[in-house]
Each structure stands twice: as structure tokens, then as C-alpha cells.
Short mmCIF file of C-alpha atoms and ligand atoms in Angstrom, two decimals:
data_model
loop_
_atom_site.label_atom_id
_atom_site.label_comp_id
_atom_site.label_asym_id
_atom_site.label_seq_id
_atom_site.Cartn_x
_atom_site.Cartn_y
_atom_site.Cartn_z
CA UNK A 1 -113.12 20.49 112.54
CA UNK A 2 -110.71 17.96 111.22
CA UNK A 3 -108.24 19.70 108.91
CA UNK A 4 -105.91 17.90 106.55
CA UNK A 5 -103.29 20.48 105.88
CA UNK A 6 -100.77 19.57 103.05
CA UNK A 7 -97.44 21.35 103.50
CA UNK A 8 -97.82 22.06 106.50
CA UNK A 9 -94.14 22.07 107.80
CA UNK A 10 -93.40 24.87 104.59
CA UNK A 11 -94.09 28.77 105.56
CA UNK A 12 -97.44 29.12 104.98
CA UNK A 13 -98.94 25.75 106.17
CA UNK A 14 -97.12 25.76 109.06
CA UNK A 15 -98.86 29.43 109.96
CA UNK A 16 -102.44 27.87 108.95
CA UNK A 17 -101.14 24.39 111.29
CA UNK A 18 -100.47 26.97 113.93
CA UNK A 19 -103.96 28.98 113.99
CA UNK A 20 -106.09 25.81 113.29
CA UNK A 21 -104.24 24.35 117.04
CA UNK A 22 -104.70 27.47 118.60
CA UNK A 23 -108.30 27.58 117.76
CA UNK A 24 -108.95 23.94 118.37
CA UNK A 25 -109.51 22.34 115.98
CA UNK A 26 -107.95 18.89 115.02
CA UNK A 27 -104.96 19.20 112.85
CA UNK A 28 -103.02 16.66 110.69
CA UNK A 29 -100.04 17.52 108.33
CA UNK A 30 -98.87 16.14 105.51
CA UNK A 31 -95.65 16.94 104.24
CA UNK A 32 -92.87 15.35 102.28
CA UNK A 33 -90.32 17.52 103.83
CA UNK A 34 -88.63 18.53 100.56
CA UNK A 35 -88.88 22.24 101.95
CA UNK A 36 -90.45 21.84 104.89
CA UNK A 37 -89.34 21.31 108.49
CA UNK A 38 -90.66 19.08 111.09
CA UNK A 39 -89.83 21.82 114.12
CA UNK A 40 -92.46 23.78 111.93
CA UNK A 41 -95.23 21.84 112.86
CA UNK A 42 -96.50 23.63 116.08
CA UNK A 43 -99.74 21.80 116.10
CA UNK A 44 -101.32 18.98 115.39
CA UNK A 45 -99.78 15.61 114.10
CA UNK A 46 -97.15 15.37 111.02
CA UNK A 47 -97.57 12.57 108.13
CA UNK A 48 -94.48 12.30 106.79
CA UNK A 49 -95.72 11.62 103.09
CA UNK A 50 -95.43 12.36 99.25
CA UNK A 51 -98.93 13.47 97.52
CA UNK A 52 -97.66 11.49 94.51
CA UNK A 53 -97.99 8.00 96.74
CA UNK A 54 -101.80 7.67 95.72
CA UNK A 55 -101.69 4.38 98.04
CA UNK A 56 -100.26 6.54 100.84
CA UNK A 57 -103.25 8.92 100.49
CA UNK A 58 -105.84 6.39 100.03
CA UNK A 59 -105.02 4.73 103.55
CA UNK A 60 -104.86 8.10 105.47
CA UNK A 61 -107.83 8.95 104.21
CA UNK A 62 -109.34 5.82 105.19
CA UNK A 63 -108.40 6.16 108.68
CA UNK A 64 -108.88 9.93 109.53
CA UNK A 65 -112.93 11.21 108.51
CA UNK A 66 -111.19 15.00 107.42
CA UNK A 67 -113.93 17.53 107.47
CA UNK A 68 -111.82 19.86 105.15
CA UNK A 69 -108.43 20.29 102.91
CA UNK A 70 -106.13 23.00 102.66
CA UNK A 71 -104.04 22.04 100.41
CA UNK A 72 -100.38 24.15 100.36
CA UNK A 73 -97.99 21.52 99.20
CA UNK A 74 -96.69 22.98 96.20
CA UNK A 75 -93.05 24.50 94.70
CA UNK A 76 -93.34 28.18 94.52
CA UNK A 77 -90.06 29.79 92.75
CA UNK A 78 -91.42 31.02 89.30
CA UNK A 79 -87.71 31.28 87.71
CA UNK A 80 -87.32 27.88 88.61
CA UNK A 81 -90.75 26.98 86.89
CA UNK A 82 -89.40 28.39 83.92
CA UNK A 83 -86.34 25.83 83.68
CA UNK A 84 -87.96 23.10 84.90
CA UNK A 85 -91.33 22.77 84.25
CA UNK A 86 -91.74 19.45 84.58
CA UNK A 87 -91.41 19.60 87.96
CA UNK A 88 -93.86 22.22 88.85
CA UNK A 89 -96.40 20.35 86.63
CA UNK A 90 -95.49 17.14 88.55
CA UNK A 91 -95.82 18.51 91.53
CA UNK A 92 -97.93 21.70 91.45
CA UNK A 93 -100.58 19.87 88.68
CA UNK A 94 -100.92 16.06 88.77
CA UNK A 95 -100.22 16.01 92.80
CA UNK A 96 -103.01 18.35 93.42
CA UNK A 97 -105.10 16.25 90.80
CA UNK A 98 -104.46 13.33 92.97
CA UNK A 99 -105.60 14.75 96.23
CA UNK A 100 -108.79 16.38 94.98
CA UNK A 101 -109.40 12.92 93.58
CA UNK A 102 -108.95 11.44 96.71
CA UNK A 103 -111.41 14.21 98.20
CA UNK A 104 -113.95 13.16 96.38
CA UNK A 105 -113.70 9.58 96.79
CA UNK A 106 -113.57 10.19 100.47
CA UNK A 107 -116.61 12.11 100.11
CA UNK A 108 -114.09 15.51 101.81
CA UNK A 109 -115.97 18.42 100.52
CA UNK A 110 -114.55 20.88 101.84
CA UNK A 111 -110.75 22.30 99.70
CA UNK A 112 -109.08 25.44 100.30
CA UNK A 113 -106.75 26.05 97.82
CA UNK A 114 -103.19 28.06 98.03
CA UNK A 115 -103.53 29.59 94.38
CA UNK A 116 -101.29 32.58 92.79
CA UNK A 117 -101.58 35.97 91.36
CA UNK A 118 -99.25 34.58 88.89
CA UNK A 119 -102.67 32.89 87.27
CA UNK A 120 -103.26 36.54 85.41
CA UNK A 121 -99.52 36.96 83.99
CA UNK A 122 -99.41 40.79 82.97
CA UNK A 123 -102.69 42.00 83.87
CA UNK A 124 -104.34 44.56 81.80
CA UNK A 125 -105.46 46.68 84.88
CA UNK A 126 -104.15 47.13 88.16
CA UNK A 127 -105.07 46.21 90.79
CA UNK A 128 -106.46 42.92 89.41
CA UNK A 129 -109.67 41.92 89.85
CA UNK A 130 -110.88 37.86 90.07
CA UNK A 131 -112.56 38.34 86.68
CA UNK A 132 -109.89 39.16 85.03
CA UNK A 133 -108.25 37.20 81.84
CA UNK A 134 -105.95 34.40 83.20
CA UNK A 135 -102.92 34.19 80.87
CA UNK A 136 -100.11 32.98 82.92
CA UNK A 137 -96.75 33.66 82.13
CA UNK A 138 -94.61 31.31 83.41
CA UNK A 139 -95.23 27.44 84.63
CA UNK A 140 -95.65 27.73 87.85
CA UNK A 141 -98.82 30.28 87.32
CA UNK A 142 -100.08 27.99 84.63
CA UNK A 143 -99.58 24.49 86.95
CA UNK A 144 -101.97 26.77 89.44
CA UNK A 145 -104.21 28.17 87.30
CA UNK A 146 -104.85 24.02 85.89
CA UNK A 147 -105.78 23.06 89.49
CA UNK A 148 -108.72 26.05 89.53
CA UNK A 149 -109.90 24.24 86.54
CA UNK A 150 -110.12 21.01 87.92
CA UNK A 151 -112.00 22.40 90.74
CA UNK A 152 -114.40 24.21 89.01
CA UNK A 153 -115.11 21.21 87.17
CA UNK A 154 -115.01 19.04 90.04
CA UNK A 155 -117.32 21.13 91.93
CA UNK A 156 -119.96 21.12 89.19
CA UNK A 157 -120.77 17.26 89.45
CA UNK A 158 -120.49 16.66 92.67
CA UNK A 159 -120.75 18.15 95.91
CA UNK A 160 -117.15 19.11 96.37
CA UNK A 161 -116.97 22.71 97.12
CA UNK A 162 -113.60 25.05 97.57
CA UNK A 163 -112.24 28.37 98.22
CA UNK A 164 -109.06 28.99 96.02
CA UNK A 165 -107.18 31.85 97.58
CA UNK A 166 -104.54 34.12 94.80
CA UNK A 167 -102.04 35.04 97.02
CA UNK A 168 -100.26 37.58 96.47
CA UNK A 169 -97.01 38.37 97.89
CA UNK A 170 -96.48 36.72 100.94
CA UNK A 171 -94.28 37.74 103.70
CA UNK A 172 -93.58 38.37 107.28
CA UNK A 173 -93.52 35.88 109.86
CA UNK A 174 -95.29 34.56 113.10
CA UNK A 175 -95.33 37.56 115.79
CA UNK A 176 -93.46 35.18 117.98
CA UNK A 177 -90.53 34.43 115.63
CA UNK A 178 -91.87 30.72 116.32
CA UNK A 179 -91.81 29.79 112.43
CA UNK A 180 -91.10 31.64 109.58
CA UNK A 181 -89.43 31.41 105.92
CA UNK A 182 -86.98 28.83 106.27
CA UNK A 183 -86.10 27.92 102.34
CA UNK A 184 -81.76 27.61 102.43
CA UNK A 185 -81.81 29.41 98.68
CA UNK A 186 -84.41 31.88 99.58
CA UNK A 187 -85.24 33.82 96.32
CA UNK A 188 -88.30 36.45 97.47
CA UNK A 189 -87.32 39.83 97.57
CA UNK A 190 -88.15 40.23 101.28
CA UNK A 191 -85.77 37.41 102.43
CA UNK A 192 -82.99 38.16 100.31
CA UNK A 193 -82.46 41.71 101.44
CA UNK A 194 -83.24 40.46 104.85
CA UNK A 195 -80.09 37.99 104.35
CA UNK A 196 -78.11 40.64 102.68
CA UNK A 197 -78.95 42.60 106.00
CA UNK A 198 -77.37 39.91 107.82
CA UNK A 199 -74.18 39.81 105.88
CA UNK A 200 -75.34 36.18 104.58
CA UNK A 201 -75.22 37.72 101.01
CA UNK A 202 -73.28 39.75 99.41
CA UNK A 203 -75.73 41.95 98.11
CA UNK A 204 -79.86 42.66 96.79
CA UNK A 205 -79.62 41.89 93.00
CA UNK A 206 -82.78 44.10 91.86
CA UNK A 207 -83.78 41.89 88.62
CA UNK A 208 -84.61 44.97 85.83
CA UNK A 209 -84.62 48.71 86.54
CA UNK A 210 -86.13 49.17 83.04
CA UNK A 211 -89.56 48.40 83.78
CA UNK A 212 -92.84 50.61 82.93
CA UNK A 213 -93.23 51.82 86.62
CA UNK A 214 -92.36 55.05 88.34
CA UNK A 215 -89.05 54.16 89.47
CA UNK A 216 -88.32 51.27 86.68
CA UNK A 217 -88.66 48.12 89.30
CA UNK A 218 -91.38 45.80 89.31
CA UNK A 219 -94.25 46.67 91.84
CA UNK A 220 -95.46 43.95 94.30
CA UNK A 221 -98.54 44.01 96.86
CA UNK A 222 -96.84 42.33 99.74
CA UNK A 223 -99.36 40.43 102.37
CA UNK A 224 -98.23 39.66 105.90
CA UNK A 225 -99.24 36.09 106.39
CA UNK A 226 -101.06 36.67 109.27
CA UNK A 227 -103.65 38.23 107.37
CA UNK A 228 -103.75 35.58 104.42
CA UNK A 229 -104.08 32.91 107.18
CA UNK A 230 -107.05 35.09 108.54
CA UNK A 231 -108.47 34.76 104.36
CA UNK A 232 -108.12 30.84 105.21
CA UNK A 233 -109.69 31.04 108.57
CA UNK A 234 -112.56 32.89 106.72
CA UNK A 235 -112.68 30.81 103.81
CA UNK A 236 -112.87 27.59 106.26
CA UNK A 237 -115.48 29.39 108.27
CA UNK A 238 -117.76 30.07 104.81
CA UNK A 239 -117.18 26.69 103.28
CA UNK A 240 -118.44 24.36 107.21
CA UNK A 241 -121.61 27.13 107.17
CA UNK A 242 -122.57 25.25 103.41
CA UNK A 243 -120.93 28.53 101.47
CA UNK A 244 -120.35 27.93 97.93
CA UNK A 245 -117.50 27.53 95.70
CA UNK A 246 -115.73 30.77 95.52
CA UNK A 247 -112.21 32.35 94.75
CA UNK A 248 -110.72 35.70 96.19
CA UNK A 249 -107.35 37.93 95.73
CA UNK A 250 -105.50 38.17 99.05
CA UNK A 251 -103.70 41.13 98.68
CA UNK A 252 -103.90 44.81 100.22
CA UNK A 253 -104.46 46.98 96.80
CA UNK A 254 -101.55 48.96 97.12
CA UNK A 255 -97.95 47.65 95.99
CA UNK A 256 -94.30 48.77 96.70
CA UNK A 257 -91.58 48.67 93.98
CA UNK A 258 -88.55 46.71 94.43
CA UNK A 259 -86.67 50.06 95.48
CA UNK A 260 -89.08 50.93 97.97
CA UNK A 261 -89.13 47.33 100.01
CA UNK A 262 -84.54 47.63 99.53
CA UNK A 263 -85.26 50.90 101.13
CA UNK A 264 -87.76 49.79 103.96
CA UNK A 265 -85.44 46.94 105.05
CA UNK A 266 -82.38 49.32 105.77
CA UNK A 267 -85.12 51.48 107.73
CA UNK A 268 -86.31 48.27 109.78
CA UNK A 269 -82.99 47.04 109.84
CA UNK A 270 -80.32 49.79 110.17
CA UNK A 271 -78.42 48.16 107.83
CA UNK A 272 -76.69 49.92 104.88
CA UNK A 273 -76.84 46.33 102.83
CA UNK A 274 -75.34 46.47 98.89
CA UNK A 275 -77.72 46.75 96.47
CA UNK A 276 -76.75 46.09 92.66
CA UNK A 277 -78.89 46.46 89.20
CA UNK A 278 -79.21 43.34 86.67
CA UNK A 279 -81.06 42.57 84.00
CA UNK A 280 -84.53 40.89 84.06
CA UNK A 281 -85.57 37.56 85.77
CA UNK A 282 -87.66 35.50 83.21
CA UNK A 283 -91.00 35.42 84.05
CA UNK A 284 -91.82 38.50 86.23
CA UNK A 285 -94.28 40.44 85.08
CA UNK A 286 -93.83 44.40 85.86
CA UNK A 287 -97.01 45.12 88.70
CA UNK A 288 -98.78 42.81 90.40
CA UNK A 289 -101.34 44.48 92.85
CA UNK A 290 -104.50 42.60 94.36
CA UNK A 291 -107.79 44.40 93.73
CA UNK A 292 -109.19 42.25 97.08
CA UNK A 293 -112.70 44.07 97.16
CA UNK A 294 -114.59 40.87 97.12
CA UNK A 295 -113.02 38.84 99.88
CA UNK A 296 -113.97 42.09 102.00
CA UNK A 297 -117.13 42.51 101.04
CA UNK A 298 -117.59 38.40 101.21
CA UNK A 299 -116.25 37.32 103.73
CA UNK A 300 -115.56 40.15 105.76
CA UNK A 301 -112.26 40.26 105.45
CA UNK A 302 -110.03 43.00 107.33
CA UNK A 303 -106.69 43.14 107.33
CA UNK A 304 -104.53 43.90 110.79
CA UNK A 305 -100.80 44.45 109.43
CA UNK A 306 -101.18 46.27 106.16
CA UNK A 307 -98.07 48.13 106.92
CA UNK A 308 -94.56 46.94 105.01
CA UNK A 309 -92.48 48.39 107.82
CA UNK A 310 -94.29 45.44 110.33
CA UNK A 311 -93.87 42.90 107.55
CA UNK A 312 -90.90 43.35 107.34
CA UNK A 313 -89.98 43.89 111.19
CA UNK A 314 -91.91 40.42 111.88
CA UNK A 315 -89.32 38.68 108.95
CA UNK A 316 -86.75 40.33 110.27
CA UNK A 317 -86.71 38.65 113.76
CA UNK A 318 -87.39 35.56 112.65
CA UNK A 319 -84.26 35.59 109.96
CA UNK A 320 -82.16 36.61 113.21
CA UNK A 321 -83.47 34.38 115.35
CA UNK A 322 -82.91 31.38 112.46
CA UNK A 323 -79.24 32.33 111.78
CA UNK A 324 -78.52 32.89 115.64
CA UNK A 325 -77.17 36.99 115.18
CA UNK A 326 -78.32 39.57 117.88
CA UNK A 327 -78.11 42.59 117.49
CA UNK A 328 -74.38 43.36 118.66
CA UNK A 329 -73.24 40.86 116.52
CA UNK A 330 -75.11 42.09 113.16
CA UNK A 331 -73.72 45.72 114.11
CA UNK A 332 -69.90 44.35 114.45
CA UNK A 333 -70.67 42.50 111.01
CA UNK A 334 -71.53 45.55 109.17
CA UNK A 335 -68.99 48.00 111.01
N1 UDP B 1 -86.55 40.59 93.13
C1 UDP B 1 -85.31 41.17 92.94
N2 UDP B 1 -84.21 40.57 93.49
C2 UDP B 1 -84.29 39.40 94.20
C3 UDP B 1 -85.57 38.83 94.41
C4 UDP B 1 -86.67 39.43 93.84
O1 UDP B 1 -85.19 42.22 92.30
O2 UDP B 1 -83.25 38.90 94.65
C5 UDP B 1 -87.75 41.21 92.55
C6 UDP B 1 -88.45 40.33 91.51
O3 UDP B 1 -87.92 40.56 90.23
C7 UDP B 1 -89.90 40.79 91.64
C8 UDP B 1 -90.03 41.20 93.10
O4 UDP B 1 -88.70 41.39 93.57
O5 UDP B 1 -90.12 41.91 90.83
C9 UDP B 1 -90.72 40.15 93.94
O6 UDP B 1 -90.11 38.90 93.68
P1 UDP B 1 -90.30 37.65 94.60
O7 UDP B 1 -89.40 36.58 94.10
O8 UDP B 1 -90.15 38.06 96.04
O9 UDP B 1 -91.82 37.24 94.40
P2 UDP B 1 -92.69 36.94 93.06
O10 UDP B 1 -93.37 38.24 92.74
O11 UDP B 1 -91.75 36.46 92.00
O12 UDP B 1 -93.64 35.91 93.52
#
């Protein structure tokens, strides 16, 4: 197939860039490079473009017949939503507006979507199920949760169809330590403490030990992104065979507390990092864990690295590799 893939350099496109190559099928990114990197794009040909320029979109879409959209572009740090909404509405909302538009007057019926777990805010049962209330809690989960509305509506007059995946937390990196996270001001747990690890920080900050969970920290269900690139794969797969419009949790049903990941990194690591306590980041809500029975049952779904300790291994060699430490050096560091 021909696969437009917005945000494709950023960490998750760039994995779906890479498996779409590897499996053949035609790739083109489009990225405005405000987080992404070029050197991430192993496959396929980069668009250097903004999904605001309307004109821009209009003319690429002209000249390339796409077969399907998955559509990643998007700002991701929830505090940040919380200060600036604006942008994540900009962005997140009205760009994604524009490009389904575009879809449909290019007569591209095919859209997988990069949606959140943040759509539910504090669920009332956990793990979450799709049919749960949506009640958002901070902008960025509300820009998302905006775009599933404009593609359910969408898909209900014409014959635009789409797969919007809630991701849950996403981590790890490609086996290869090819491409990985790559944000400068990382801000996900995983990342951090990996950075810590490498003396790049001073310390984890654990945001809240006062939460209603066994050990007080907020619980997470953290996905390798192998696995949620497999969920696209599938999703892709369902949507070329004439599937219908559908949307799935990509999680594994279990979660780990903040604690528990600090305390798998040293494991993985060897690394005695500093950990500190403050108070509460806006926004989070206490435990987020995917209930992911239907994608399973769907689509067939199976997960191959539903173990933390491999997560985090995988992000691990990728954060040395992107900072340039081996081993003897990170062991002098912490000495
Ligand atoms: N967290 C933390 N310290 C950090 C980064 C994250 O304690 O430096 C906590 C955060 O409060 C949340 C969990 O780790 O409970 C996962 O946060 P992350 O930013 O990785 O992902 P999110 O769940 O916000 O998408």
C-alpha cells in the first residue's frame, strides 16, 4: 500500500515508517520537524511540511494516490497541555481536522489514528474498557478525544473509515537501537530515570506519593512500541480487507507504579540513580491500565514484549547509544 505517515521522524512514526519499509510497502513522511528528526526516517521518503499549510497538503495529495493515513503528528506532554492549551488544540485539534478533511476530498479512506488513554481522565474502573465515559482531564486528552469525534462523524456520511488506537504508555525502543525517544526535555517516566541513569539528571522526581494506590504513586500500563506498531500493522491490515470503523486500547492490562518502573531501571541498569518525592503534576490521573480485550479478540492481537524489564532494556540502549556512554564510562560516572 501507499502509506502517508504524519510524524513520522517523532518516536512512534518513525517505528510505524520503519515496519511499513520493511514490509514493503510504499512509505511517505510528513513531518514538520518540530520534534522529529530526519535520521529517524529509516524508510520511505520525508516531506518536510506543517499540517497547518492546507495548500501544502492539498498539492501532496494531488500528486501521491495514498491508499491509507496514519496520522501521528501531534504534541504529547499533558503538563504542557495544561499551560498551553492553545497549542495542543492548534496542533493536536484543528491540524488533524485539516488532514481528515483533506482525506476525504482526496477520496483516502483509509485513517489510523494515534489516540490516548488520556480520552477517559480518571476512569471509574480499571483496567478501562473502550466503552467507558470519556471525561478528559487535561487538554491534551480532550484535543484527542475531539479528533474521535470528528471521525465518527466523518465516517457516518461518507465512506471514510478509521481505526483510532488509545495508547497507552508507550515505551521502549527499536531492538536495533536504530531509533528511539529522542525529545531533548524528555518528560516520560521511562526516559527520565533512564537519563538520571546516565548521570544526565540529577535525579527521578516521582510527581505525588499520596495517591490512592498500594504504594501511593500513580500506576501506568507501559506498552513496548513494538507491539503498538504491531496494533497499527493490524489495524492497517483490517481497514485494506473493507473492515469497519473501529477503536481499541493498546495496552497490556496490567500496570506498574511509578516506584516499581524507578526500581526496574536500577535492575536493567545497575545504576543506583537519586530518586526524590514532590508534589503532584497537574493533570495525572492516579491508574491508568488498558483493559485491551477487544483488539485481541478483533484483530488478533498478541503481544511479544509484555515484560517491563525488556522495555526498559530496549530504551536503555538506545539512550546510551544517543548520548555516546558505554558501559565503562557510565560505571566511572556513577563510581
Ligand atoms: N512521572 C514522575 N516523574 C517524572 C515523569 C513522570 O513521577 O519525571 C510519573 C507521572 O506522574 C505519571 C507516570 O510517571 O504518574 C507516567 O508519566 P509519563 O509522563 O511517563 O506518562 P503519562 O502517563 O503522563 O502519559
Amino acid at each position: 500500500m501507499k502509506v502517508l505517515v504524519t510524524g513520522g521522524a517523532g518516536y512512534i512514526g518513525s517505528h510505524m515508517a520503519r515496519t511499513l519499509g520493511e514490509q514493503g510497502h510504499d512509505v511517505v513522511v510528513y513531518d514538520n520537524l518540530s520534534t522529529g528528526h530526519r535520521e529517524s526516517v529509516l524508510s520511505g521518503r520525508l516531506v518536510v511540511g506543517d499540517l497547518a499549510d492546507t495548500a501544502a497538503l492539498d498539492a501532496l495529495f494531488a500528486g501521491e494516490k495514498f491508499e491509507a493515513v496514519a496520522h501521528f503528528a501531534a504534541h504529547i506532554v499533558v503538563d504542557e497541555s495544561v499551560r498551553e492549551p492553545i497549542k495542543y488544540y492548534r496542533n493536536n485539534f484543528v491540524n488533524a481536522l485539516n488532514l481528515i478533511d483533506t482525506c476525504v476530498r482526496h477520496k483516502v479512506d483509509k485513517f489510523i489514528f494515534s489516540s490516548t488513554a488520556a480520552v477517559y481522565g480518571i476512569p471509574d474502573r480499571v483496567p478501562v474498557t473502550e466503552d467507558a465515559l470519556l471525561l478528559p482531564i487535561n487538554p491534551y486528552g480532550a484535543s484527542k478525544r475531539m479528533v474521535e469525534q470528528v471521525l465518527r462523524d466523518v465516517s457516518h456520511t461518507t465512506g471514510f473509515r478509521y481505526v483510532a488506537l488509545r495508547y497507552f504508555n508507550v515505551a521502549g525502543a527499536d531492538p536495533q537501537a536504530r531509533i528511539g525517544q529522542k525529545y531533548k526535555d524528555a518528560t516520560h517516566l521511562i526516559t527520565v530515570s533512564l537519563r538520571a541513569a546516565l548521570g544526565l539528571r540529577k535525579d527521578l522526581k516521582v510527581f505525588g506519593m499520596d495517591y490512592d494506590t498500594p504504594d501511593g504513586t500513580c500506576i501506568r500500563d507501559y506498552i513496548h512500541v513494538d507491539d503498538l506498531i504491531d496494533a497499527h500493522m493490524l489495524a492497517l491490515g483490517h481497514l485494506a480487507r473493507g473492515g469497519r470503523s473501529r477503536i481499541y486500547n493498546c495496552g497490556y492490562g496490567h500496570g506498574y507504579s511509578v516506584k516499581e518502573v524507578a526500581g526496574v531501571v536500577r535492575q536493567v541498569t545497575g545504576i543506583d540513580f537519586p530518586v526524590s518525592e514532590t508534589g503532584r503534576r497537574e493533570g495525572d490521573p492516579p491508574a491508568l491500565v488498558a483493559d485491551s480485550s477487544l483488539i485481541r479478540a478483533e484483530l488478533g492481537w498478541v503481544p511479544r514484549h509484555d515484560d517491563l524489564a525488556y522495555i526498559i532494556k530496549t530504551a536503555w540502549e538506545w539512550e546510551k547509544k544517543l548520548y555516546g556512554r558505554d558501559e565503562k564510562q557510565i560505571k566511572e560516572k556513577n563510581r
